PDB file of N, CA and C in Angstrom:
ATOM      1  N   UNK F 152    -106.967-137.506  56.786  1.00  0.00           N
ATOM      2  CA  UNK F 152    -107.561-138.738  57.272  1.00  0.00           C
ATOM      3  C   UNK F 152    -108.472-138.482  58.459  1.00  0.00           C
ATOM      4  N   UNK F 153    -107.963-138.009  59.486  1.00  0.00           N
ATOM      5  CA  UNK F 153    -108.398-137.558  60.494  1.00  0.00           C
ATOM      6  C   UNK F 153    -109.881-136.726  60.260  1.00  0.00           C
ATOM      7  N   UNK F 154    -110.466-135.729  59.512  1.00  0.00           N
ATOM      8  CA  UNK F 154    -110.851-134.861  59.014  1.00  0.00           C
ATOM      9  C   UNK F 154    -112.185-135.882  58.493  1.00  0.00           C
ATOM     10  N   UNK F 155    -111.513-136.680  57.706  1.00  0.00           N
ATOM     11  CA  UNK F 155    -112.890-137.354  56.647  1.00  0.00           C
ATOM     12  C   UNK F 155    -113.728-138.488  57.885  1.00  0.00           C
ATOM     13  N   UNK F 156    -112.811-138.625  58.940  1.00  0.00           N
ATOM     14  CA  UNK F 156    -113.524-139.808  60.219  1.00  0.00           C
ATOM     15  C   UNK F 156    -114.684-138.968  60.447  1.00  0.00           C
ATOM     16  N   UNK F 157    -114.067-138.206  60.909  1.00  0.00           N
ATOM     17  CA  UNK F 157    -115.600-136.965  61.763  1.00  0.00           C
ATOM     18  C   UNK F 157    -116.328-137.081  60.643  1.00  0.00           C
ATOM     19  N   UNK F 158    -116.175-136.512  59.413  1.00  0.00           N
ATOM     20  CA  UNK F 158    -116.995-135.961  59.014  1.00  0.00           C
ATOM     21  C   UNK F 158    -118.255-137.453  58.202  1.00  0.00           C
ATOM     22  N   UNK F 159    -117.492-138.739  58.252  1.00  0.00           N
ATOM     23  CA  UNK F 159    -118.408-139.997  58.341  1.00  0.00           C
ATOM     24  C   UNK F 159    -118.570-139.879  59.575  1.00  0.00           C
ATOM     25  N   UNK F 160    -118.626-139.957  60.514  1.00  0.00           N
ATOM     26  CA  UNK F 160    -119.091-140.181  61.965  1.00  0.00           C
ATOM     27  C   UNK F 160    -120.153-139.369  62.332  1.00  0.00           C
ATOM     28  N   UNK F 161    -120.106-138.227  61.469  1.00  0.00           N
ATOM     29  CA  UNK F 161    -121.036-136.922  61.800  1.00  0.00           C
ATOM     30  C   UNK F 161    -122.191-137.485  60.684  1.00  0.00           C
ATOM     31  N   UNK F 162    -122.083-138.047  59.744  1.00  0.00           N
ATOM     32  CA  UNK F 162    -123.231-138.475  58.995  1.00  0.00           C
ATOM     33  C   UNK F 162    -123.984-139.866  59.313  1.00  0.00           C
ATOM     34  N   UNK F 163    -122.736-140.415  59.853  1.00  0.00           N
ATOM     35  CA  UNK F 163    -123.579-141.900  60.254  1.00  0.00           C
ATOM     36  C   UNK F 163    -124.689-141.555  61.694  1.00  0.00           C
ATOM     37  N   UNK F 164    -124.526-140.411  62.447  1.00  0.00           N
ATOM     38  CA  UNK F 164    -124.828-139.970  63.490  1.00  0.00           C
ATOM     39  C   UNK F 164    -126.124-139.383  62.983  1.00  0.00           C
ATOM     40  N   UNK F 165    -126.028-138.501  61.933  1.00  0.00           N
ATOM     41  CA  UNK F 165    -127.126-137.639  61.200  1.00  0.00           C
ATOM     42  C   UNK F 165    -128.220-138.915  61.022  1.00  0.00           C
ATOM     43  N   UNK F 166    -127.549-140.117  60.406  1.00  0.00           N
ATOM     44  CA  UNK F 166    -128.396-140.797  59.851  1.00  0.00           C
ATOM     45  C   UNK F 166    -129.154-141.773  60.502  1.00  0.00           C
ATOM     46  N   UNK F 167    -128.899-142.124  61.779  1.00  0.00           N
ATOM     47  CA  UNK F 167    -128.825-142.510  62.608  1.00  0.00           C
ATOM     48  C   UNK F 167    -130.435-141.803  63.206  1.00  0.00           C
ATOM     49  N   UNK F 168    -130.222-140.801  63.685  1.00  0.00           N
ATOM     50  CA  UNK F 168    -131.016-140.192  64.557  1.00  0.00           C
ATOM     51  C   UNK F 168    -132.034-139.067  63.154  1.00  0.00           C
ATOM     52  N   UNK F 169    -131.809-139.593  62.190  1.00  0.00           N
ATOM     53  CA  UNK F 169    -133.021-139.126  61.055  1.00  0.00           C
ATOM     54  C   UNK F 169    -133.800-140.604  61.131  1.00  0.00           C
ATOM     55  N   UNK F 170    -133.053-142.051  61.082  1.00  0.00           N
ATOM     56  CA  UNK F 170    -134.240-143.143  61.065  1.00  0.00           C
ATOM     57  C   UNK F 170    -134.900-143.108  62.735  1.00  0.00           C
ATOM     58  N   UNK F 171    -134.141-142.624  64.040  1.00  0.00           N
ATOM     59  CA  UNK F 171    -135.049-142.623  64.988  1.00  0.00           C
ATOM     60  C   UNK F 171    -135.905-141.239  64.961  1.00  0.00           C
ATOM     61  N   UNK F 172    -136.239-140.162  64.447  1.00  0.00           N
ATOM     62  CA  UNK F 172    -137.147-139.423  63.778  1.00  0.00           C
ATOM     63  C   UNK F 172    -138.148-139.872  63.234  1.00  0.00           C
ATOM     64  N   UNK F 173    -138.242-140.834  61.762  1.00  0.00           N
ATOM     65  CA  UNK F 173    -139.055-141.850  61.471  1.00  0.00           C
ATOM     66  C   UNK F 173    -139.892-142.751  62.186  1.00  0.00           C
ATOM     67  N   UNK F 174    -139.447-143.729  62.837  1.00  0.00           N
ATOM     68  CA  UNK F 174    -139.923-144.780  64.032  1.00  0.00           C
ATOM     69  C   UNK F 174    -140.728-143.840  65.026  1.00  0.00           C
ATOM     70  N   UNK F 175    -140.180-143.011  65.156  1.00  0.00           N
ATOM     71  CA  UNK F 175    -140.891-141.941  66.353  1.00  0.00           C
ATOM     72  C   UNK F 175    -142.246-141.627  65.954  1.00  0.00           C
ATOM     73  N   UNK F 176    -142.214-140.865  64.346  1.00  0.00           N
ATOM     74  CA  UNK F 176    -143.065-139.861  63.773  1.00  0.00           C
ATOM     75  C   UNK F 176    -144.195-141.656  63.443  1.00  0.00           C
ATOM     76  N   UNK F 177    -144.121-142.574  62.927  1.00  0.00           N
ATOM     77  CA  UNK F 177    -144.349-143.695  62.801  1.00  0.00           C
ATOM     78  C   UNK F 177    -144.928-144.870  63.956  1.00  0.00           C
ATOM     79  N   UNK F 178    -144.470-144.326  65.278  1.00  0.00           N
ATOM     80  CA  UNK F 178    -145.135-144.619  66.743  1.00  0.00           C
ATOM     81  C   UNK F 178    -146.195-143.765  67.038  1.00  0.00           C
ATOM     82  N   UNK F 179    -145.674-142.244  66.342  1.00  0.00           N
ATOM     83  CA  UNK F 179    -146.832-141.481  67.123  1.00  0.00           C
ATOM     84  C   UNK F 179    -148.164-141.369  66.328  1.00  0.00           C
ATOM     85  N   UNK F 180    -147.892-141.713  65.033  1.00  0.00           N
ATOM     86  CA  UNK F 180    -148.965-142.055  64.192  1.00  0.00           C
ATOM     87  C   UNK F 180    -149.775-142.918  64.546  1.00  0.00           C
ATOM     88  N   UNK F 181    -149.217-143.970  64.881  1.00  0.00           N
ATOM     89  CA  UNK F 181    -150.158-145.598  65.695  1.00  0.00           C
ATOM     90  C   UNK F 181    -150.990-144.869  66.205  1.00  0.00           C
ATOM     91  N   UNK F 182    -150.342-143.912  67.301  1.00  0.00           N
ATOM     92  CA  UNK F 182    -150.957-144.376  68.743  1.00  0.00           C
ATOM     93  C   UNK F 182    -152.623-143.065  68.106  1.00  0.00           C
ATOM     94  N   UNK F 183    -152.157-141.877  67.345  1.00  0.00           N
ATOM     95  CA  UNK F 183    -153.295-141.427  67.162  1.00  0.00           C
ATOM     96  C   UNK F 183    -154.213-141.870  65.994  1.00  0.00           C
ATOM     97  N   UNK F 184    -154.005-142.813  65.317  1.00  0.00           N
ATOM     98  CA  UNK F 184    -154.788-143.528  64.281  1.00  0.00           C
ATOM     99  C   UNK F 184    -155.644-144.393  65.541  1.00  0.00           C
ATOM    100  N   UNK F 185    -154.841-144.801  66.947  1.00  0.00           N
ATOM    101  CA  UNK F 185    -155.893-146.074  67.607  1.00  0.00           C
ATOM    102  C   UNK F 185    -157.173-145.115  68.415  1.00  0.00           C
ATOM    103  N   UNK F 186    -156.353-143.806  68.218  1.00  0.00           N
ATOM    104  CA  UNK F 186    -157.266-142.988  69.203  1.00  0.00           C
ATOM    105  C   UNK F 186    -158.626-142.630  67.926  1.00  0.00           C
ATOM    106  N   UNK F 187    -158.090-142.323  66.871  1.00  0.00           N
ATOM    107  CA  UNK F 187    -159.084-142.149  65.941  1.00  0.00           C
ATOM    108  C   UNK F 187    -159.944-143.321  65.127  1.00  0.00           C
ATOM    109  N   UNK F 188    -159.638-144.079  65.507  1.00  0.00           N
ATOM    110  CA  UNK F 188    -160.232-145.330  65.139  1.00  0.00           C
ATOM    111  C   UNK F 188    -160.516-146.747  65.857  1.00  0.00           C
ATOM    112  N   UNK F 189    -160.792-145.817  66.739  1.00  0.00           N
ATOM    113  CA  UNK F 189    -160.894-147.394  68.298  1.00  0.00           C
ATOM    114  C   UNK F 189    -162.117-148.252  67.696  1.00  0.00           C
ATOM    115  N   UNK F 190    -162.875-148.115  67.388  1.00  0.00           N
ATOM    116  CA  UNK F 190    -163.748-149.093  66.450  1.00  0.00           C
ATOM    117  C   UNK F 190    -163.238-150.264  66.415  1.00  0.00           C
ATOM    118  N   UNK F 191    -162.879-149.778  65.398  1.00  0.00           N
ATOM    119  CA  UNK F 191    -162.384-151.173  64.656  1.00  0.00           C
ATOM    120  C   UNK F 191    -161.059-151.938  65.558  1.00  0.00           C
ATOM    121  N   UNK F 192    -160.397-151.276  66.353  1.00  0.00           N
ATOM    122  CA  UNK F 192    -159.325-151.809  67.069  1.00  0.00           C
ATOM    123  C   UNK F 192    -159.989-152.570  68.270  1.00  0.00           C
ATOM    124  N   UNK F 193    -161.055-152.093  68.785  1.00  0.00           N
ATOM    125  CA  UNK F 193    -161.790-152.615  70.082  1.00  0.00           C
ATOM    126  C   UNK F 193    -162.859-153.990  69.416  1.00  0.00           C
ATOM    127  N   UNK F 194    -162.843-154.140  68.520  1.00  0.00           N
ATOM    128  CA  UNK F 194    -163.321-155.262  67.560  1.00  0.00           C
ATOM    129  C   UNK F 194    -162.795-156.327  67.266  1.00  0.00           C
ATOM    130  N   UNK F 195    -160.960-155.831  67.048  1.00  0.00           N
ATOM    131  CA  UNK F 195    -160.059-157.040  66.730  1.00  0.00           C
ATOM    132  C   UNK F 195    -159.724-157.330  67.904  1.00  0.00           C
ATOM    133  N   UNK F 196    -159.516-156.302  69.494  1.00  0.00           N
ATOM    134  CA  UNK F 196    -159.135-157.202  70.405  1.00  0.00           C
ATOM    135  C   UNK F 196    -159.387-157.002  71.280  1.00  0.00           C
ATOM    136  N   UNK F 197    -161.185-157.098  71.466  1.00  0.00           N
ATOM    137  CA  UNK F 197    -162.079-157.315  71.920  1.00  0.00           C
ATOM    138  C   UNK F 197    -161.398-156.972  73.247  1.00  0.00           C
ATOM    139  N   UNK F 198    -161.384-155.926  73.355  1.00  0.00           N
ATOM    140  CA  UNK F 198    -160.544-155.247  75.042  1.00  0.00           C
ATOM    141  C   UNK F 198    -161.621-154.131  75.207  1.00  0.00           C
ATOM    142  N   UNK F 199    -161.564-153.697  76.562  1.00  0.00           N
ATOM    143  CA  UNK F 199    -162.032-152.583  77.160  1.00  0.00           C
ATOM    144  C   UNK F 199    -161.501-151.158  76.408  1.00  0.00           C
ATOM    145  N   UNK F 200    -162.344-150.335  76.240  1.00  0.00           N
ATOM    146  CA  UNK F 200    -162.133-148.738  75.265  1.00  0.00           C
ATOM    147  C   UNK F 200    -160.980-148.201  76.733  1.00  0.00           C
ATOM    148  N   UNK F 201    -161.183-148.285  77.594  1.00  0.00           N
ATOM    149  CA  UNK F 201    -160.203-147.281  78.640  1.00  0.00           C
ATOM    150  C   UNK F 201    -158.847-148.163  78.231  1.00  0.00           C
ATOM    151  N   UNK F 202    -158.314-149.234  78.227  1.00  0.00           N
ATOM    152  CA  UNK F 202    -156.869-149.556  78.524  1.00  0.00           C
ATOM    153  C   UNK F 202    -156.561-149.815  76.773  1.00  0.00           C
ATOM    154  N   UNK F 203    -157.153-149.462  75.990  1.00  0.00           N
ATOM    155  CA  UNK F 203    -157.171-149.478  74.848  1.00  0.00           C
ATOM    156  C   UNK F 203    -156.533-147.290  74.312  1.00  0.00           C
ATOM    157  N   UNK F 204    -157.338-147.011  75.040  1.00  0.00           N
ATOM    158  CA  UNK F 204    -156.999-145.488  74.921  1.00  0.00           C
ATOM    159  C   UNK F 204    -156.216-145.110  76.056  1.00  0.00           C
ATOM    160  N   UNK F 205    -155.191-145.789  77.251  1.00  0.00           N
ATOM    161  CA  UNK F 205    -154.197-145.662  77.552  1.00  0.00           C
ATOM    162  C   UNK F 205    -152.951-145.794  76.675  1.00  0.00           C
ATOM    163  N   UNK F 206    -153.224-147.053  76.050  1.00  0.00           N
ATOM    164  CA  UNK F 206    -152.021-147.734  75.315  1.00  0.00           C
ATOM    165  C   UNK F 206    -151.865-146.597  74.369  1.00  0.00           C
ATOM    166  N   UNK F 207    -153.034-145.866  73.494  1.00  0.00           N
ATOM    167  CA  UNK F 207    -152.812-145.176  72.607  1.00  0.00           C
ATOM    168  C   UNK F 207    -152.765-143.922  73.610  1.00  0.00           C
ATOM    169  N   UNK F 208    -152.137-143.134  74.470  1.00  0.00           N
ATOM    170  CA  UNK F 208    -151.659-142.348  74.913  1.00  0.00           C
ATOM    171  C   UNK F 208    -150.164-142.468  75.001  1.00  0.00           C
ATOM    172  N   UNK F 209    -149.642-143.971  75.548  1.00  0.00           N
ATOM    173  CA  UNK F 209    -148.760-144.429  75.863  1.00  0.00           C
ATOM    174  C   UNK F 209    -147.893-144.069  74.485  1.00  0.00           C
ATOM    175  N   UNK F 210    -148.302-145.039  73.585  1.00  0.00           N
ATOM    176  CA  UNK F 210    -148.024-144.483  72.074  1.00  0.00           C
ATOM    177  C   UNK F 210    -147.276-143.400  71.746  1.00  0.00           C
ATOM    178  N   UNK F 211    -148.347-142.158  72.044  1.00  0.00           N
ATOM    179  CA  UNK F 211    -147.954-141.268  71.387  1.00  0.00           C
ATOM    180  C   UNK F 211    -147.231-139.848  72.420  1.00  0.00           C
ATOM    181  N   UNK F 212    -147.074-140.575  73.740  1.00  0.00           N
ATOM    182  CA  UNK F 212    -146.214-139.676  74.209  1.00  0.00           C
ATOM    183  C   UNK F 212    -144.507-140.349  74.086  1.00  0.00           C
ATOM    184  N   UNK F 213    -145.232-141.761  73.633  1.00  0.00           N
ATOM    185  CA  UNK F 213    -143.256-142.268  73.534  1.00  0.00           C
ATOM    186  C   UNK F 213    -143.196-141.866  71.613  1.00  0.00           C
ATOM    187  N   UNK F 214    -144.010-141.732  71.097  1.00  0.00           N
ATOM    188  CA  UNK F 214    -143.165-141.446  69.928  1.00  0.00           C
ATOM    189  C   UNK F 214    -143.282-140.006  69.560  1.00  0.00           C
ATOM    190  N   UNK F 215    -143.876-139.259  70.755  1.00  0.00           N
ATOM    191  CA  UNK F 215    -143.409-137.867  70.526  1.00  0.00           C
ATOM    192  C   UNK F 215    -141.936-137.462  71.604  1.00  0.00           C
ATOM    193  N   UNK F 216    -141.025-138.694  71.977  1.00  0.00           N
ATOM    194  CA  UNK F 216    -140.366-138.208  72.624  1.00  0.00           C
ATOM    195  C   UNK F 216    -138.969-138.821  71.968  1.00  0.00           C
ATOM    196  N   UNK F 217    -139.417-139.545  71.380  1.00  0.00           N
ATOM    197  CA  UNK F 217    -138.640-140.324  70.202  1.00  0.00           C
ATOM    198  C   UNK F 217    -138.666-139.318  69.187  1.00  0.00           C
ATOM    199  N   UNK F 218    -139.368-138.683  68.803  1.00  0.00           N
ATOM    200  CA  UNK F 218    -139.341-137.561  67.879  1.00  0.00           C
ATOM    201  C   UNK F 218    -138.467-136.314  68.145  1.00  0.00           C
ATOM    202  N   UNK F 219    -138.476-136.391  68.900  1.00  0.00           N
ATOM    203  CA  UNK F 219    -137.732-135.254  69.917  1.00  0.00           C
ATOM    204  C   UNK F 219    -136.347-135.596  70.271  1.00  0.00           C
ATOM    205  N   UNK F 220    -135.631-136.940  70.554  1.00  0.00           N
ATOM    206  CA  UNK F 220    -134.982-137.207  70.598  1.00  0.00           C
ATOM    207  C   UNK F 220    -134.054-137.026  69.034  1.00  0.00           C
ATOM    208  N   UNK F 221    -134.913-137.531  68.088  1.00  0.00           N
ATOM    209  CA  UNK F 221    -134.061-137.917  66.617  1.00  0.00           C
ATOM    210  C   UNK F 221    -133.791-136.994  66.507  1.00  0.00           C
ATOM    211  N   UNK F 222    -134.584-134.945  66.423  1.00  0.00           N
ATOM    212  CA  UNK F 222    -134.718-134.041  66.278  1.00  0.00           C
ATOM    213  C   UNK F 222    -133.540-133.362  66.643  1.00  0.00           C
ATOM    214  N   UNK F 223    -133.302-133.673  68.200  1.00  0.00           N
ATOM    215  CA  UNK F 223    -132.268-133.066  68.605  1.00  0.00           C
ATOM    216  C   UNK F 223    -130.539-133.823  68.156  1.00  0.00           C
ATOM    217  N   UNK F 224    -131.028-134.790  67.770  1.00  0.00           N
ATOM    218  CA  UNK F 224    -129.310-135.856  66.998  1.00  0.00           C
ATOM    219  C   UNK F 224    -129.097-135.125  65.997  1.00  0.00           C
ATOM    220  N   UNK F 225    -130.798-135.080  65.179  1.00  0.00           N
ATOM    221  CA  UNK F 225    -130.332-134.805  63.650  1.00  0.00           C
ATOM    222  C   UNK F 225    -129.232-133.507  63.525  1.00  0.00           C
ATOM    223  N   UNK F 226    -130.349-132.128  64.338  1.00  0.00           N
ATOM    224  CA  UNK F 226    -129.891-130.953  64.417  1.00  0.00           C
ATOM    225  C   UNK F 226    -128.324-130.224  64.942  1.00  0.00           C
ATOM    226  N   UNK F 227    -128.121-131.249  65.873  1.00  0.00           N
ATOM    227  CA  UNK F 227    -126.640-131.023  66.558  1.00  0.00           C
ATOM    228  C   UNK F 227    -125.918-131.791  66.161  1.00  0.00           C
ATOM    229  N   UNK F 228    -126.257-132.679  65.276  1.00  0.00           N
ATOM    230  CA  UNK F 228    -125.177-133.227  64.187  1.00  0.00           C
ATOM    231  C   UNK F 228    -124.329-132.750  62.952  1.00  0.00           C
ATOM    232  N   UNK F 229    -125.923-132.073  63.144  1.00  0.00           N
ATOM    233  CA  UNK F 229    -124.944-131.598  60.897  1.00  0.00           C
ATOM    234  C   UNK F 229    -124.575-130.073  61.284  1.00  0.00           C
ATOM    235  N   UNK F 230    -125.186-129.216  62.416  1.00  0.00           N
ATOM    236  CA  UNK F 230    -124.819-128.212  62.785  1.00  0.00           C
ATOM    237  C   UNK F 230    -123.689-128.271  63.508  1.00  0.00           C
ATOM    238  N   UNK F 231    -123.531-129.593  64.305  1.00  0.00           N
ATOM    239  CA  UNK F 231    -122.159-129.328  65.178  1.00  0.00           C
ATOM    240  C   UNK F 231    -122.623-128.241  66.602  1.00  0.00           C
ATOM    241  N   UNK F 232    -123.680-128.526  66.877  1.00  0.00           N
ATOM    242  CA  UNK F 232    -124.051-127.324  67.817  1.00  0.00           C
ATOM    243  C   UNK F 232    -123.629-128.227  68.981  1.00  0.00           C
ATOM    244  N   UNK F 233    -122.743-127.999  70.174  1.00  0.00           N
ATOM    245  CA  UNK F 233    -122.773-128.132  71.607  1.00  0.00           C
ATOM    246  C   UNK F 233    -123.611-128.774  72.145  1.00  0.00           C
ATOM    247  N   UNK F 234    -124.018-127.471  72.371  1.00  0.00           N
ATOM    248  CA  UNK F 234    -125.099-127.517  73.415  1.00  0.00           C
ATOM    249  C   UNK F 234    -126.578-128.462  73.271  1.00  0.00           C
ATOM    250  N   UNK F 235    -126.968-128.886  71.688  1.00  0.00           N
ATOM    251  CA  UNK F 235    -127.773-129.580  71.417  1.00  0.00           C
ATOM    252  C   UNK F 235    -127.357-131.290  71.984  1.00  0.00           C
ATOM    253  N   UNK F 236    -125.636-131.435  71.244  1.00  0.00           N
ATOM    254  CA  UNK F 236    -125.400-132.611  71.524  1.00  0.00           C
ATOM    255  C   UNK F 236    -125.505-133.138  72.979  1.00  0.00           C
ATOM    256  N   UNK F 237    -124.840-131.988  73.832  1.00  0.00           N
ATOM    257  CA  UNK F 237    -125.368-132.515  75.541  1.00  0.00           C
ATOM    258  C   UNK F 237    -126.370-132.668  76.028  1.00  0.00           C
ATOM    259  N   UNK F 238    -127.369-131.899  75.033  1.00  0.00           N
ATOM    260  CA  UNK F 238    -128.652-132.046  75.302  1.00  0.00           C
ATOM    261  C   UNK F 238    -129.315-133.792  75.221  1.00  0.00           C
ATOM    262  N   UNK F 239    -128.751-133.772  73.903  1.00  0.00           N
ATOM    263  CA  UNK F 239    -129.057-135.421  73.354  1.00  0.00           C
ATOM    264  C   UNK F 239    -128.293-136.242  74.752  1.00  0.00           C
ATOM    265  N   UNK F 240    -127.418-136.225  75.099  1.00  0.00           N
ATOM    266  CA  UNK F 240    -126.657-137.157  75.301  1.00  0.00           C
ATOM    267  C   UNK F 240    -127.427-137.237  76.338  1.00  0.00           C
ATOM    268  N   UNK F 241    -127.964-135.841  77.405  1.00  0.00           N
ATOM    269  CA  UNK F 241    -128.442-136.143  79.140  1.00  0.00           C
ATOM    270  C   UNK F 241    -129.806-137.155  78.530  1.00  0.00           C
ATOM    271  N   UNK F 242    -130.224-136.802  77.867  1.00  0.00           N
ATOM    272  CA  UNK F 242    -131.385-137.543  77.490  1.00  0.00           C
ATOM    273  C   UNK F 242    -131.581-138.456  77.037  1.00  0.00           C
ATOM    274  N   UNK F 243    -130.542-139.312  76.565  1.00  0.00           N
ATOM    275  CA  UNK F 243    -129.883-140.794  76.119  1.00  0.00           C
ATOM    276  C   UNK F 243    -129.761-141.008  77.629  1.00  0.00           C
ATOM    277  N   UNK F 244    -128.677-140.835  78.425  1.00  0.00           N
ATOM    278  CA  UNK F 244    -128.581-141.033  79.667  1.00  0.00           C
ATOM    279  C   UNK F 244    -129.918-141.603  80.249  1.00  0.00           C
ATOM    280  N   UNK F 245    -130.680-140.085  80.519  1.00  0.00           N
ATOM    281  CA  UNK F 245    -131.801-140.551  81.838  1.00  0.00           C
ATOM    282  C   UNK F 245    -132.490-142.118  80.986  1.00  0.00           C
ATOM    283  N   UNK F 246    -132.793-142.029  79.801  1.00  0.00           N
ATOM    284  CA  UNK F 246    -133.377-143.422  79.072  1.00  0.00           C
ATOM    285  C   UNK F 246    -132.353-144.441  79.421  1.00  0.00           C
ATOM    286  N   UNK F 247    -131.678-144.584  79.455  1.00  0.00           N
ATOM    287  CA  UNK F 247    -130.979-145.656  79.604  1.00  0.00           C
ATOM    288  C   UNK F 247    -131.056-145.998  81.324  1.00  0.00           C
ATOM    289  N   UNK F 248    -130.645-144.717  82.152  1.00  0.00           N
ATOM    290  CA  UNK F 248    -131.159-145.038  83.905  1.00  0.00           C
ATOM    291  C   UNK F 248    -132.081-145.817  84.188  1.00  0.00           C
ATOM    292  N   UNK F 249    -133.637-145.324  83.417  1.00  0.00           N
ATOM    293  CA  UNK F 249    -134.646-145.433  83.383  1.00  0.00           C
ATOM    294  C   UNK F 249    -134.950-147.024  82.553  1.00  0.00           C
ATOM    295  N   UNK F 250    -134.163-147.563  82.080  1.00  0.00           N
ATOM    296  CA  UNK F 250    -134.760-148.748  81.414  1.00  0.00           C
ATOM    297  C   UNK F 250    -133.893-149.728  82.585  1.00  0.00           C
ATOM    298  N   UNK F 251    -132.709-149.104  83.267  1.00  0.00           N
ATOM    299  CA  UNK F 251    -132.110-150.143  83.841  1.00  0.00           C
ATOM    300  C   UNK F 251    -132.646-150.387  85.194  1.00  0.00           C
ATOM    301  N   UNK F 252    -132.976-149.301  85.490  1.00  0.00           N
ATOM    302  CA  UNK F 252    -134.178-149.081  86.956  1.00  0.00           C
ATOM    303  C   UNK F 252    -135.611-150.063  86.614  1.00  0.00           C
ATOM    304  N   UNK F 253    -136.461-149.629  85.628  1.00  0.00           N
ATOM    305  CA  UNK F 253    -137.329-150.536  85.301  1.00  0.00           C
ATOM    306  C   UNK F 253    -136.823-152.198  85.281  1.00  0.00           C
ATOM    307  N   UNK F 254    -135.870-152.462  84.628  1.00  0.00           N
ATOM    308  CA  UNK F 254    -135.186-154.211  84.528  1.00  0.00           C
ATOM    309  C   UNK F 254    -134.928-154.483  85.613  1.00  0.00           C
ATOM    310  N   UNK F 255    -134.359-153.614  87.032  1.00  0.00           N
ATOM    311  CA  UNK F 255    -134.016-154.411  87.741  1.00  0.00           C
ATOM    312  C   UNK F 255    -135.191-154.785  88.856  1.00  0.00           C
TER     313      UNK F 255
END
């Protein structure tokens, strides 16, 4: 019994941090499709090209870090590696510091 928990817990975890992989790889796409196609984006909302090509920086350093994040769940999940999972976890942490610092 004991045995089959982990080993669902270890997949819901896998699966988990394979859809934040997605969303990530899927953010960071945005942000360089706006960089490659500001045209037409500076057309629909009729904004300035500089805070238009911030946002698409913004983009794609949060969904290359989101990428990075899923990367390291996926990998120290199904491997069971340590040292990956603490890795994940300090880095869940500082995000979470960091969103509660920003809210307050």
């Amino acid at each position: 019994m004991g045995s089959a928990c982990i080993k669902v817990t270890k997949y819901f975890l896998f699966l988990f941090n394979l859809i934040f992989f997605i969303l990530g790889a899927v953010i960071l796409g945005f942000g360089v499709w706006i960089l490659a196609d500001k045209s037409s984006f500076i057309s629909v909302l009729q904004t300035s090209s500089s805070s238009l090509r911030m946002g698409a920086y913004v983009f794609i350093g949060v969904g290359a870090v989101t990428m990075l994040m899923g990367f390291l769940g996926c990998i120290g999940a199904v491997n069971e590696v340590r040292c990956l999972l603490g890795l994940y976890f300090a880095f869940l942490l500082l995000i979470l510091i960091a969103q509660v610092t920003a809210g307050a």
